[in-house]
mmCIF file of N, CA and C in Angstrom:
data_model
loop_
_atom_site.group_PDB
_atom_site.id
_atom_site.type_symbol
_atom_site.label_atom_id
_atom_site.label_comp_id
_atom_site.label_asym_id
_atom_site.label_seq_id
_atom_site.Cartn_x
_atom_site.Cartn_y
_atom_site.Cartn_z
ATOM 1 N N UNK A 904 20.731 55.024 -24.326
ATOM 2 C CA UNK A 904 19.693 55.811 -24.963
ATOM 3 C C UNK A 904 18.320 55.356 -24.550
ATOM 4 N N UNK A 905 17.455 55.295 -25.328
ATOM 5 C CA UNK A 905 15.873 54.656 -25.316
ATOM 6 C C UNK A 905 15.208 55.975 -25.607
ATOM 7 N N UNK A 906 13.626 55.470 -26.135
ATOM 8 C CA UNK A 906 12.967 56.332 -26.230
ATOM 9 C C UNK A 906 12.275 57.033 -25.017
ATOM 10 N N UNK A 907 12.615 58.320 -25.016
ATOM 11 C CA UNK A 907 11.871 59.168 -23.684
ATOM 12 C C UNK A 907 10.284 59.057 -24.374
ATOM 13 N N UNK A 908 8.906 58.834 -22.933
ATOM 14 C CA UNK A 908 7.842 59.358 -23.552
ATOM 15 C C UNK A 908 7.283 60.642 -22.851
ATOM 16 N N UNK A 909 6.429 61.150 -23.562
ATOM 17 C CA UNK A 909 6.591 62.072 -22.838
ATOM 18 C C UNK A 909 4.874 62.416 -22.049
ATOM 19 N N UNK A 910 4.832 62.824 -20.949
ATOM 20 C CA UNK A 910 3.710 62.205 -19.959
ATOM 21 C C UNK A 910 2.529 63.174 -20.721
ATOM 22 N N UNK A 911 1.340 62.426 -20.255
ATOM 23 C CA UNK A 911 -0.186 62.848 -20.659
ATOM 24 C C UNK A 911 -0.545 64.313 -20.198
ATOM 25 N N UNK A 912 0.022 64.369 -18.973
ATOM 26 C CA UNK A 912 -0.667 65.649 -18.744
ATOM 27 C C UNK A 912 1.068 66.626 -18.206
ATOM 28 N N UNK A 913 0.654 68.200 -18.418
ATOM 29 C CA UNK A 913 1.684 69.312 -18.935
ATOM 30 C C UNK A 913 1.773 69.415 -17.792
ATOM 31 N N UNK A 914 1.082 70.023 -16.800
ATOM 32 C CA UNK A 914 1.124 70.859 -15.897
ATOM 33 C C UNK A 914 1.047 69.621 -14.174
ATOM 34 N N UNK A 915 1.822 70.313 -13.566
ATOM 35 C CA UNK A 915 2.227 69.339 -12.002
ATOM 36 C C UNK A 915 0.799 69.163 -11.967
ATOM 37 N N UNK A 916 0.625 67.908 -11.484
ATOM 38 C CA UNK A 916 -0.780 67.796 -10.740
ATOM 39 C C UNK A 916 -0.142 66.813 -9.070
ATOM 40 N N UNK A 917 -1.250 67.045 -8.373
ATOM 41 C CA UNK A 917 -0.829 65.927 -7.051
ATOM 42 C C UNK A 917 -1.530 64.990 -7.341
ATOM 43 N N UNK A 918 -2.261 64.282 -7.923
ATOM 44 C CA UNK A 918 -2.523 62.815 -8.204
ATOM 45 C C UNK A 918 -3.399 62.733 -9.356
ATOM 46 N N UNK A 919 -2.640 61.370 -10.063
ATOM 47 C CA UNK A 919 -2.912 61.432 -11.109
ATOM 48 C C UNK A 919 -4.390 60.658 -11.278
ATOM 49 N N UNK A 920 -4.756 60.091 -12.590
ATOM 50 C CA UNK A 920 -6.787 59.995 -12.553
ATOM 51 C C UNK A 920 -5.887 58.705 -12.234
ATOM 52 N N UNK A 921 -7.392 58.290 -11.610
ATOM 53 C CA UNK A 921 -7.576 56.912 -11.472
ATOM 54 C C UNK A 921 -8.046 55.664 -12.184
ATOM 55 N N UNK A 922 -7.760 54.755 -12.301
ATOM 56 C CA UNK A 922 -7.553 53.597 -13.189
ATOM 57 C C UNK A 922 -9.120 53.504 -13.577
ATOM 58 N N UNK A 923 -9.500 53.529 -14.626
ATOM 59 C CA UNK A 923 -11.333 53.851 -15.249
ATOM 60 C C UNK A 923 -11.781 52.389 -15.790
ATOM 61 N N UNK A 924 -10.087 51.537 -15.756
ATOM 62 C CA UNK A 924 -10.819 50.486 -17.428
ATOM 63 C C UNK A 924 -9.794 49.573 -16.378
ATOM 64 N N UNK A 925 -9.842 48.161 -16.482
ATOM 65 C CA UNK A 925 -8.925 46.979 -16.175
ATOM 66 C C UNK A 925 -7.893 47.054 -16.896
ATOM 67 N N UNK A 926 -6.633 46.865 -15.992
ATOM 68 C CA UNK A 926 -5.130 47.149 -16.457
ATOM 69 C C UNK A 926 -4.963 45.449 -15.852
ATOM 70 N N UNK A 927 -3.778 44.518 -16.691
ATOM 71 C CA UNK A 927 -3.240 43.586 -16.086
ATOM 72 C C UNK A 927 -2.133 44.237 -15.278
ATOM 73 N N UNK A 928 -2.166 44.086 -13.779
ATOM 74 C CA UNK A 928 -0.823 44.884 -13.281
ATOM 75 C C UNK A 928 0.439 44.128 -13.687
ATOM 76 N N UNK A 929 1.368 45.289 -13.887
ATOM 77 C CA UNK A 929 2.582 45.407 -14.381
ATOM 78 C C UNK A 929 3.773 45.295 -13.268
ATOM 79 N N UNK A 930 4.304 44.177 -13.360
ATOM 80 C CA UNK A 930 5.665 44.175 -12.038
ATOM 81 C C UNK A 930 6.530 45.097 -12.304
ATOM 82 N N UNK A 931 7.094 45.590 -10.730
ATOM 83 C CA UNK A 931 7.814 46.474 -11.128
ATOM 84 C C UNK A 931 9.516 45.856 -10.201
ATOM 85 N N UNK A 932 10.493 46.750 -10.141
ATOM 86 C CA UNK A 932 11.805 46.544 -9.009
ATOM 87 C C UNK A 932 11.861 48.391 -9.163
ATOM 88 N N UNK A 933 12.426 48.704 -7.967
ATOM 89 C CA UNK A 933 12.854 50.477 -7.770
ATOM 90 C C UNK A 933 14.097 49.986 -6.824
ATOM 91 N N UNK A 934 14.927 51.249 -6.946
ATOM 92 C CA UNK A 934 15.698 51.865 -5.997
ATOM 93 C C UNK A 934 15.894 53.328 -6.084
ATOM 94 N N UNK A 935 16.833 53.515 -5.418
ATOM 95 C CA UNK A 935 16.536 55.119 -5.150
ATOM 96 C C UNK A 935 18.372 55.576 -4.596
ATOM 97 N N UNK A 936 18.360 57.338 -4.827
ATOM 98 C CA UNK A 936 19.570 57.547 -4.642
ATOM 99 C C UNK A 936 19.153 58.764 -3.942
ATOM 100 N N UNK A 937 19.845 60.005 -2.927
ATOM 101 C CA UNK A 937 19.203 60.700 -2.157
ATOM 102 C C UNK A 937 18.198 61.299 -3.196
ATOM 103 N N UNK A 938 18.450 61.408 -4.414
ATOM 104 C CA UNK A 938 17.607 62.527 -5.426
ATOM 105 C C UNK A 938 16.390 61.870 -5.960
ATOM 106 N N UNK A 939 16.825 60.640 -6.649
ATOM 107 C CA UNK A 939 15.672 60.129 -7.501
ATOM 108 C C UNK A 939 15.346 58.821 -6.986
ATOM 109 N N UNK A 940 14.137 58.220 -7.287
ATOM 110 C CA UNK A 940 13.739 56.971 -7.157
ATOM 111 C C UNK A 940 13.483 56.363 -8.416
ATOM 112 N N UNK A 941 14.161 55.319 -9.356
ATOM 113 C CA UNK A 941 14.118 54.583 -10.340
ATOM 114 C C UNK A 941 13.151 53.515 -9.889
ATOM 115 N N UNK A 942 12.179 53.267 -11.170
ATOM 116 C CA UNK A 942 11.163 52.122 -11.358
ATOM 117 C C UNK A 942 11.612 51.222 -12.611
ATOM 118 N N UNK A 943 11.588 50.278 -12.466
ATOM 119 C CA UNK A 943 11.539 49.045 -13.530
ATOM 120 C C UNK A 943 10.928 48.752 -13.850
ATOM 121 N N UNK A 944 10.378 48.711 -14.954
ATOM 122 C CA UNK A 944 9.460 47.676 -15.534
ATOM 123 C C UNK A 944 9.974 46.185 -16.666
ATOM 124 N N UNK A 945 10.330 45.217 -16.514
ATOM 125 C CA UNK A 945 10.750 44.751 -17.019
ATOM 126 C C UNK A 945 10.009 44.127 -18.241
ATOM 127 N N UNK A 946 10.335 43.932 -19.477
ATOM 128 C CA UNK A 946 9.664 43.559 -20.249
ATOM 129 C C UNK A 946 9.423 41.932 -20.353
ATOM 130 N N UNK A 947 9.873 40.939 -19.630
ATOM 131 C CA UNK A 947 10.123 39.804 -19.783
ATOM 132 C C UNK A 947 9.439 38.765 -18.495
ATOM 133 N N UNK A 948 8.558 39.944 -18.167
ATOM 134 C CA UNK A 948 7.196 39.678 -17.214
ATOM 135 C C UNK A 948 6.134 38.909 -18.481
ATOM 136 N N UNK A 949 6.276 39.461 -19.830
ATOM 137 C CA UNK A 949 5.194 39.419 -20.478
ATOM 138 C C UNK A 949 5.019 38.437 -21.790
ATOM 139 N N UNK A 950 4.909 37.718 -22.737
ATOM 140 C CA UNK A 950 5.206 37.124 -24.056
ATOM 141 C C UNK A 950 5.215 38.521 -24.726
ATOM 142 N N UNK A 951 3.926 39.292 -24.731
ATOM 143 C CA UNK A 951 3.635 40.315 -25.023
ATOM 144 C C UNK A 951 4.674 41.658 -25.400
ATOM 145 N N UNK A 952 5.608 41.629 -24.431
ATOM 146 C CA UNK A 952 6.582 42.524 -23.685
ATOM 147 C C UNK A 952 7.756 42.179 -24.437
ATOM 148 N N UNK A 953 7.827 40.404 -24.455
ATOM 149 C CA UNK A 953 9.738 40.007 -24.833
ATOM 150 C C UNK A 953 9.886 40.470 -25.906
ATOM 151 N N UNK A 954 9.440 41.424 -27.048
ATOM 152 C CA UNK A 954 9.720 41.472 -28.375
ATOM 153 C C UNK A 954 10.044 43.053 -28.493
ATOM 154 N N UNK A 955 9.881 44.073 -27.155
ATOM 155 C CA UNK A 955 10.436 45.307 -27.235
ATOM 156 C C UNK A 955 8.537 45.897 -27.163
ATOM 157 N N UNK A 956 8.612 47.472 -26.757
ATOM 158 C CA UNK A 956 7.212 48.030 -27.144
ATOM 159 C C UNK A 956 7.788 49.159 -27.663
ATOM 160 N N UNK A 957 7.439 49.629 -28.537
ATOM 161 C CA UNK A 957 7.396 50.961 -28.920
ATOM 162 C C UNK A 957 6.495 52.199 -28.356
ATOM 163 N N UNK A 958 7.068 53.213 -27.637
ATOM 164 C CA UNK A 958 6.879 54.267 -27.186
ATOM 165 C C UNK A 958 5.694 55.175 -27.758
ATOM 166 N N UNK A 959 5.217 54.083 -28.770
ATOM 167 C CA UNK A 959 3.742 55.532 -29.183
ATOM 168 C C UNK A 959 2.512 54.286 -28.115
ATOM 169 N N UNK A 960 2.808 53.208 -28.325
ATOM 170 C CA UNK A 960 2.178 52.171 -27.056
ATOM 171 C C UNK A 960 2.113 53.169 -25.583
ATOM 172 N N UNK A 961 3.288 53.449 -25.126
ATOM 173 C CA UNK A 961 3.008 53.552 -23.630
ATOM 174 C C UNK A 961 2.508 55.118 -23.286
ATOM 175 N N UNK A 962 1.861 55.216 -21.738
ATOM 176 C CA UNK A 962 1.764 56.331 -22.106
ATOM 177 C C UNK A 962 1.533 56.313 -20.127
ATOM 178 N N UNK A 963 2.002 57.608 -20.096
ATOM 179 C CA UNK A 963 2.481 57.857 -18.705
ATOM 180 C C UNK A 963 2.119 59.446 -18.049
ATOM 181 N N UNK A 964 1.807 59.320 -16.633
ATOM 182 C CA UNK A 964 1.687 60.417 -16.057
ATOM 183 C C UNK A 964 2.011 60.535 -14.559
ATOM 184 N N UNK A 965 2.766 61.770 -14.399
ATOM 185 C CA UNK A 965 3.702 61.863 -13.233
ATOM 186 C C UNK A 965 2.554 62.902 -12.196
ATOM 187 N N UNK A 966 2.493 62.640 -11.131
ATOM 188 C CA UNK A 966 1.780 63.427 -9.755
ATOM 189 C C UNK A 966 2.863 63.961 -8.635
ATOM 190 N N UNK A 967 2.736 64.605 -8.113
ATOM 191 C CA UNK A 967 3.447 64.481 -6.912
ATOM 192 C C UNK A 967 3.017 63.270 -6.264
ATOM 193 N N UNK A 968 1.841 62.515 -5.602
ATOM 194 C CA UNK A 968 2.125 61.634 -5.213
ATOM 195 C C UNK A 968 1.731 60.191 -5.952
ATOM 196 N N UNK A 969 1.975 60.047 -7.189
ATOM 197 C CA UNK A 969 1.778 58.889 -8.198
ATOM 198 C C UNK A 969 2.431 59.245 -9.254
ATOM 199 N N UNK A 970 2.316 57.634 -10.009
ATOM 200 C CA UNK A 970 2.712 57.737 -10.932
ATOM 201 C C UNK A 970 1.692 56.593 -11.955
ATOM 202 N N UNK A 971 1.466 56.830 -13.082
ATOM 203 C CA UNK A 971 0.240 56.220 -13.986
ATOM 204 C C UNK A 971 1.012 55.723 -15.115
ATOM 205 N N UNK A 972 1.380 54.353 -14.934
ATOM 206 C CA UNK A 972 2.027 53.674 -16.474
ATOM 207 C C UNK A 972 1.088 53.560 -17.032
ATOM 208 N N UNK A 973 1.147 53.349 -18.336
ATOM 209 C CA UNK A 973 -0.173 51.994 -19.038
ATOM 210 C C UNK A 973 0.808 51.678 -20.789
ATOM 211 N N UNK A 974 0.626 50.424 -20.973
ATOM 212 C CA UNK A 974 1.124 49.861 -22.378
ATOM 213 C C UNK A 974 0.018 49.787 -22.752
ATOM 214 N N UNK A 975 -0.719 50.295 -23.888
ATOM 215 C CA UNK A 975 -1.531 49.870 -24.758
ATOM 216 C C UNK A 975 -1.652 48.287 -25.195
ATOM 217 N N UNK A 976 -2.460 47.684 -25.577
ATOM 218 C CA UNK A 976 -2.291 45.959 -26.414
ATOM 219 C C UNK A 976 -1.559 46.203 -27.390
ATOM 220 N N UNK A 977 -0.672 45.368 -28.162
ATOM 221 C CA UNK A 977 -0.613 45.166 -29.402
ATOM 222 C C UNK A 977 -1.675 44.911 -30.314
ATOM 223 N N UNK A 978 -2.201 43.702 -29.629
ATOM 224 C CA UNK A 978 -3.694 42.743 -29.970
ATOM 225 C C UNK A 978 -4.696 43.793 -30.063
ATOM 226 N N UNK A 979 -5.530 43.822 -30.522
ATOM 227 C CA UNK A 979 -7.271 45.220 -30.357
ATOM 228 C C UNK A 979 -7.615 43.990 -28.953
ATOM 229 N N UNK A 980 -8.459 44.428 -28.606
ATOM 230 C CA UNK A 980 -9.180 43.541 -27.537
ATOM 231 C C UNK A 980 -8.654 43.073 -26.428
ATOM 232 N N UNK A 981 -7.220 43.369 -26.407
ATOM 233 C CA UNK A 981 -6.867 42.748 -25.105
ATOM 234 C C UNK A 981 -6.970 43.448 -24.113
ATOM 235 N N UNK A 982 -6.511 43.322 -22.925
ATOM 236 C CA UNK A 982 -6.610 43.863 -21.430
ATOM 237 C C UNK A 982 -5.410 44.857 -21.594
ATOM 238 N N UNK A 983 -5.464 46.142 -21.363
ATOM 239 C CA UNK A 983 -4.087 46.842 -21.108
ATOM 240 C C UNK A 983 -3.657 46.483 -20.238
ATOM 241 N N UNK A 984 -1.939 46.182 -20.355
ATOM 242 C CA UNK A 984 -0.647 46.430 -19.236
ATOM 243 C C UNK A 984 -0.553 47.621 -18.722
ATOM 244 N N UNK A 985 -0.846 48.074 -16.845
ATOM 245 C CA UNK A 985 -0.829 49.090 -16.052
ATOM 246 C C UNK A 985 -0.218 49.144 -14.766
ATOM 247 N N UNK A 986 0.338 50.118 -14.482
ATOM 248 C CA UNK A 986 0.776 50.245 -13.548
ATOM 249 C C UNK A 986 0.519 51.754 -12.518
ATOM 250 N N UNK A 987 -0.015 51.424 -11.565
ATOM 251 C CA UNK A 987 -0.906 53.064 -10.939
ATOM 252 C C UNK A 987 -0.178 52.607 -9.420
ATOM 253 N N UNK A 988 0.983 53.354 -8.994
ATOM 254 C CA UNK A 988 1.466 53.560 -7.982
ATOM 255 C C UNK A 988 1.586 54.912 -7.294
ATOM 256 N N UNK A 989 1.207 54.652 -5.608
ATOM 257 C CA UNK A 989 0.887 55.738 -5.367
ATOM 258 C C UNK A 989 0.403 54.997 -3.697
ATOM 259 N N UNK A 990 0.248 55.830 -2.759
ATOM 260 C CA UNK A 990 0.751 57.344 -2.512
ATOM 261 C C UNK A 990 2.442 56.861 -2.188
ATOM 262 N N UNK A 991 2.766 57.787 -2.844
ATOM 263 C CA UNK A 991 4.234 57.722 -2.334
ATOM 264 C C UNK A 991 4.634 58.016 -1.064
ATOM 265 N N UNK A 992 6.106 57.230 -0.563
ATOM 266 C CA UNK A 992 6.457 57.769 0.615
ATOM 267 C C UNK A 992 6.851 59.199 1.032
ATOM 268 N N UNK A 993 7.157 59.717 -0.178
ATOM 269 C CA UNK A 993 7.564 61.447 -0.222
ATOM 270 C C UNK A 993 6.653 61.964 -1.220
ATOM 271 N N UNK A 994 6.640 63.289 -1.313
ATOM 272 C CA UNK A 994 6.209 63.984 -2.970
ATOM 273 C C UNK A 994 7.627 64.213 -3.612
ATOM 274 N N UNK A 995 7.309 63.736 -4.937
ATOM 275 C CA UNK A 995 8.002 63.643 -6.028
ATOM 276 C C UNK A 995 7.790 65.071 -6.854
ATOM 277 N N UNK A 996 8.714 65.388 -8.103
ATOM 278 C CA UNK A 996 8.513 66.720 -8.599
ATOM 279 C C UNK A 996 8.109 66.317 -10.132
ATOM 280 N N UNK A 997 6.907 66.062 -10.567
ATOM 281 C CA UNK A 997 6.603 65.856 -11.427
ATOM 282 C C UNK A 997 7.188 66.479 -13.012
ATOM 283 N N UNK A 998 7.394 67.189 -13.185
ATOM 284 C CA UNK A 998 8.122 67.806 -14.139
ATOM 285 C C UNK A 998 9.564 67.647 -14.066
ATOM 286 N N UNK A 999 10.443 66.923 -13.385
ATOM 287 C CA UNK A 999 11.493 66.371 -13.369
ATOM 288 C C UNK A 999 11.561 65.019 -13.435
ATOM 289 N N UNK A 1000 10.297 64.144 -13.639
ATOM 290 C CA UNK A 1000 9.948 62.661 -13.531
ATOM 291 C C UNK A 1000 10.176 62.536 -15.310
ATOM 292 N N UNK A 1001 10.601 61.416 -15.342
ATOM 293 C CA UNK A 1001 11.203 61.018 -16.865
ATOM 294 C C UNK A 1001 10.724 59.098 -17.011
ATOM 295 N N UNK A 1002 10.074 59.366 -18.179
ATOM 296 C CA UNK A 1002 9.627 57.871 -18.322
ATOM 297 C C UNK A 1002 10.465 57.209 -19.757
ATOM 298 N N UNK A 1003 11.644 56.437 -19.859
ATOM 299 C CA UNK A 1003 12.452 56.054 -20.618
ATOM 300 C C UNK A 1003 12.003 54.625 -21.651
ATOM 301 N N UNK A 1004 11.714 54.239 -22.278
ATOM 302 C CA UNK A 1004 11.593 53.002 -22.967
ATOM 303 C C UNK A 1004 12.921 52.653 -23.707
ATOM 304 N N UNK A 1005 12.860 51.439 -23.210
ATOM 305 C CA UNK A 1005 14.642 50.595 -23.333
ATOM 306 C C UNK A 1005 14.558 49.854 -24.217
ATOM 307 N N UNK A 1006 14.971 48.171 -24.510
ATOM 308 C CA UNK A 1006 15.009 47.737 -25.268
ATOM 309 C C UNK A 1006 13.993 46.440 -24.055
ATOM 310 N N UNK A 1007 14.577 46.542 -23.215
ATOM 311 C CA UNK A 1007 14.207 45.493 -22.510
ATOM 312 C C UNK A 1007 13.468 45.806 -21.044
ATOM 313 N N UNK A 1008 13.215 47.464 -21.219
ATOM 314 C CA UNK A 1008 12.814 47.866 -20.015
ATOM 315 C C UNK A 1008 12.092 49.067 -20.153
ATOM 316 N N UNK A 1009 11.196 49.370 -19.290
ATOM 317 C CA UNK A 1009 10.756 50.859 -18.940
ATOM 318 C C UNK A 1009 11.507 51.353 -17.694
ATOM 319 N N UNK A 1010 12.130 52.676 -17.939
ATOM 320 C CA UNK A 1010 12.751 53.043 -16.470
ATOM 321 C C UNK A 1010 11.641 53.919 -16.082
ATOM 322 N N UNK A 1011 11.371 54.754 -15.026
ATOM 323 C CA UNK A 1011 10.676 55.525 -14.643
ATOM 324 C C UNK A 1011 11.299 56.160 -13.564
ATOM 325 N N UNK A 1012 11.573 57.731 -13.734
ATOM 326 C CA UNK A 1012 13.413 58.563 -12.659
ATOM 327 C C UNK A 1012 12.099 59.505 -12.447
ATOM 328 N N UNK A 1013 12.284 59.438 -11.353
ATOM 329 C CA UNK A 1013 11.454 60.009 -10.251
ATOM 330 C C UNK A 1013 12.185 61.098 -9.303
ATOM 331 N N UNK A 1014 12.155 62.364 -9.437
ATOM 332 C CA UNK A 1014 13.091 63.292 -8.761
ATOM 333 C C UNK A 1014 12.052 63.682 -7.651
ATOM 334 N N UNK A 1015 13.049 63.228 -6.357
ATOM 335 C CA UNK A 1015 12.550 63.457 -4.958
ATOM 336 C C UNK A 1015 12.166 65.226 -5.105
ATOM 337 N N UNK A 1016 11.422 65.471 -4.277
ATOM 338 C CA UNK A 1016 11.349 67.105 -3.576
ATOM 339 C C UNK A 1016 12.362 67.551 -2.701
ATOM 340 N N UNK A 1017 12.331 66.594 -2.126
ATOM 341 C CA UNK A 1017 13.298 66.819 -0.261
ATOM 342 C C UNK A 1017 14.392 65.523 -0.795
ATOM 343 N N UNK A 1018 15.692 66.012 -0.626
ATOM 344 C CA UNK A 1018 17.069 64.908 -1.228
ATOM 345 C C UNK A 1018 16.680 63.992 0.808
ATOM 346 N N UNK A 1019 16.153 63.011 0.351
ATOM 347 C CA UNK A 1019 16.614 62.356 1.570
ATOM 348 C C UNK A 1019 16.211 60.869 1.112
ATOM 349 N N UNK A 1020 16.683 59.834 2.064
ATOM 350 C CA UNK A 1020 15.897 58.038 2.177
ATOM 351 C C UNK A 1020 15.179 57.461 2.232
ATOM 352 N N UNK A 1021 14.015 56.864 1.553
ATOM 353 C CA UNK A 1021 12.702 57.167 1.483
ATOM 354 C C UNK A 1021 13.032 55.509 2.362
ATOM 355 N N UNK A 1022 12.132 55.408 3.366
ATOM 356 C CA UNK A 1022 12.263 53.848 4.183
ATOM 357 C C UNK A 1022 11.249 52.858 3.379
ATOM 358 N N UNK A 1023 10.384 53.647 2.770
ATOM 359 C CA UNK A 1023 9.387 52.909 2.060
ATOM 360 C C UNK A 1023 9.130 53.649 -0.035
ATOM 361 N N UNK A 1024 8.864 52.897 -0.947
ATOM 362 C CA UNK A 1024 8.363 53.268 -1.595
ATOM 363 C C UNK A 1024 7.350 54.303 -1.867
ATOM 364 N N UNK A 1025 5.842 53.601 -0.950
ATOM 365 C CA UNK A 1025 4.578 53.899 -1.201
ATOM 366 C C UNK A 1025 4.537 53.959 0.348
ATOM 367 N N UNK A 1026 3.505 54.965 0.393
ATOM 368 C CA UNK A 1026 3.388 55.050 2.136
ATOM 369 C C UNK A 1026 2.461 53.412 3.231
ATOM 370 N N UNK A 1027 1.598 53.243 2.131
ATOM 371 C CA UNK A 1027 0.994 51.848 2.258
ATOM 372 C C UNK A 1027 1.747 50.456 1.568
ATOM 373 N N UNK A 1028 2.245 49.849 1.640
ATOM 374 C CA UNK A 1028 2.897 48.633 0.800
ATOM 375 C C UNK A 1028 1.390 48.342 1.123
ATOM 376 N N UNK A 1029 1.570 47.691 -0.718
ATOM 377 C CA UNK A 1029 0.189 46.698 -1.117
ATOM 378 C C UNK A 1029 0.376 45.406 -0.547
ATOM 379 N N UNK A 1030 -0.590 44.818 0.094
ATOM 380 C CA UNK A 1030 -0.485 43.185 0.673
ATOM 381 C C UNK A 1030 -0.038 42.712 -0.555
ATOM 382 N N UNK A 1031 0.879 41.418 -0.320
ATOM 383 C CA UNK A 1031 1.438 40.594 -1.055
ATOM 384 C C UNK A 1031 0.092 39.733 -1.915
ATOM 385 N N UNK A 1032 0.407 39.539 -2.856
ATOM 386 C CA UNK A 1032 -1.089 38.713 -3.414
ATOM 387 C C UNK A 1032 -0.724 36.670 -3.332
ATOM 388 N N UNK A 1033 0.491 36.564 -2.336
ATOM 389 C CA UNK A 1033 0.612 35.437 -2.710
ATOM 390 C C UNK A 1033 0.381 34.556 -0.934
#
């Protein structure tokens, strides 16, 4: 099960807004099957995270070529948890994109346009920060 949320904006857009306020970035793991590409978010990246979030916290928006996590704080004042990935290696079909809250996870099911192998995630991989 988990709670589905359900994304910010109604209507397909090709990219979603851009990050306005400081997000702590959010790790992710994906794989992919010819149809969809699954995102992870694991909750146990965070102290914040290990205790579960509730779904009126997160809040999400699907693009054809992005996708816009963000966890609200628990805390008032803290830094939001974000995640703004993008450009993808394919376009995705936004209105078939599903953002799940688990117990221990955010999934994020990403339905390809074109059923094929994406060789890359994101058309740019972000330099490693380490």
């Amino acid at each position: 099960g988990g709670q589905v949320v359900a994304p910010l904006n109604k209507q397909a857009i090709d990219d979603v807004r851009k990050l306005t306020f400081a997000v702590r970035e959010l790790k992710y793991a994906w794989e992919q099957t010819e149809e969809h590409i699954k995102i992870y978010v694991p909750f146990d990246q965070s102290d914040e995270l290990s205790g579960g979030v509730d779904e009126s916290m997160v809040q999400v928006e699907f693009a054809e070529w992005n996708v816009l996590l963000v966890i609200r704080p628990s805390v008032e004042g803290r830094v939001p948890l974000g995640l703004r990935l993008g450009d993808f290696h394919r376009r995705v079909a936004p209105e078939q994109c599903r953002c799940t809250v688990r117990g221990s996870r955010i999934t994020l099911k990403l339905a390809k346009q074109v059923k094929e192998h994406w060789w890359n995630l994101l058309q740019h991989s972000p330099l490693s920060a380490d």
